[in-house]
Coordinates of C-alpha atoms in Angstrom, one line a residue:
D7 CA 67.8 112.0 90.3
T8 CA 69.1 109.3 88.3
G9 CA 68.1 105.8 90.2
L10 CA 70.8 103.2 90.9
T11 CA 70.0 100.4 88.6
T12 CA 70.4 103.5 85.7
V13 CA 74.0 104.1 87.0
Y14 CA 75.0 100.5 87.2
R15 CA 73.5 99.6 84.1
N16 CA 75.9 102.2 82.4
L17 CA 78.9 101.6 84.3
E18 CA 78.3 97.7 82.6
F19 CA 77.8 99.0 79.2
L20 CA 81.4 101.4 79.7
A21 CA 83.0 98.0 81.1
K22 CA 81.4 96.3 78.0
E23 CA 82.7 98.7 75.5
D24 CA 86.1 98.6 77.1
I25 CA 85.8 101.9 78.2
G26 CA 85.8 101.2 82.2
S27 CA 86.9 98.0 83.7
K28 CA 85.3 95.8 86.2
Y29 CA 86.7 94.1 89.1
Y30 CA 85.9 91.7 91.8
F31 CA 87.5 91.8 95.3
G32 CA 85.3 89.8 97.4
H33 CA 82.8 90.2 99.9
S34 CA 80.2 90.7 97.0
T35 CA 82.3 94.1 96.1
V36 CA 82.4 95.2 92.6
M37 CA 84.6 98.2 91.4
F38 CA 84.6 100.1 88.1
E39 CA 87.1 102.5 87.1
L40 CA 88.6 103.4 83.8
S41 CA 89.9 100.9 81.1
E42 CA 93.7 102.0 81.3
E43 CA 94.0 103.8 77.9
Y44 CA 91.4 106.1 79.6
A45 CA 92.5 106.2 83.2
P46 CA 94.9 108.7 83.9
M47 CA 96.8 106.5 86.5
G48 CA 97.5 104.4 83.2
H49 CA 98.5 100.7 83.5
H50 CA 98.5 99.9 87.3
H51 CA 98.2 97.0 89.9
H52 CA 95.9 96.7 93.1
V53 CA 96.7 96.1 96.8
V54 CA 93.2 95.1 98.3
C55 CA 92.4 94.8 102.2
T56 CA 90.0 91.7 102.2
S57 CA 88.6 93.0 105.6
C58 CA 87.9 96.4 104.9
L59 CA 88.0 96.7 101.1
D60 CA 90.5 99.4 101.0
I61 CA 92.3 99.8 97.9
V62 CA 95.1 100.9 96.5
C63 CA 96.2 101.4 93.3
Y64 CA 99.8 102.2 92.0
N65 CA 102.3 102.3 89.0
D66 CA 105.4 103.3 90.8
F67 CA 106.3 99.5 89.1
A68 CA 110.1 98.6 90.5
D69 CA 112.1 97.5 87.6
E70 CA 112.0 94.2 88.7
E71 CA 108.2 93.8 88.6
V72 CA 108.6 95.9 84.7
V73 CA 110.9 92.6 83.7
F74 CA 109.2 89.9 85.1
F75 CA 105.8 90.7 84.1
E76 CA 107.4 91.1 80.5
K77 CA 109.2 87.8 80.8
I78 CA 105.7 85.9 82.0
S79 CA 103.9 87.8 79.2
K80 CA 106.0 86.4 76.4
R81 CA 106.4 82.8 77.9
L82 CA 102.3 83.0 78.5
S83 CA 101.9 84.1 74.9
K84 CA 104.5 81.4 73.4
K85 CA 103.2 78.6 75.8
H86 CA 99.4 78.8 74.8
N87 CA 99.7 80.8 71.4
Y88 CA 98.2 83.9 72.4
H89 CA 98.6 87.7 71.7
I90 CA 98.6 89.6 75.5
D91 CA 97.7 92.9 75.5
T92 CA 97.8 94.0 79.0
H93 CA 97.0 92.1 82.5
Q94 CA 95.3 92.9 85.9
L95 CA 97.2 92.4 89.3
H96 CA 95.6 92.5 92.3
F97 CA 97.3 91.4 95.7
L98 CA 94.9 90.6 98.6
G99 CA 95.7 90.5 102.2
K100 CA 95.0 92.9 105.2
C101 CA 95.6 96.4 105.6
Q102 CA 97.3 97.6 108.8
D103 CA 94.7 98.7 110.5
C104 CA 92.9 95.8 109.6
T105 CA 96.2 93.3 111.0
K106 CA 96.4 95.9 113.9
E107 CA 92.6 95.4 115.2
K108 CA 92.7 91.4 114.4
E109 CA 95.9 91.3 116.9
S110 CA 94.0 93.1 119.7
T111 CA 91.1 91.1 119.8

């Protein structure tokens, strides 16, 4: 039997070593996942329900998204004199079920 403290200690270690990534999505909720170079999905974004904390990961980016983020990355690199390696994007809102639930109350 492995204790929960040991699990979280190891997840923190993996995040520190850039093997894993740690995300905060509200309600004191933390999610860990493999870093994009290790993840089968590769680079992806998240759509997060702030009510039930359902998380959708997606990497089927529209062409406009790819162009937009490349443009933003170049502008930020130049403006702040940074070499940007990657980015993280989380869209926060309410899922369909939580929106229906709120409307019915």
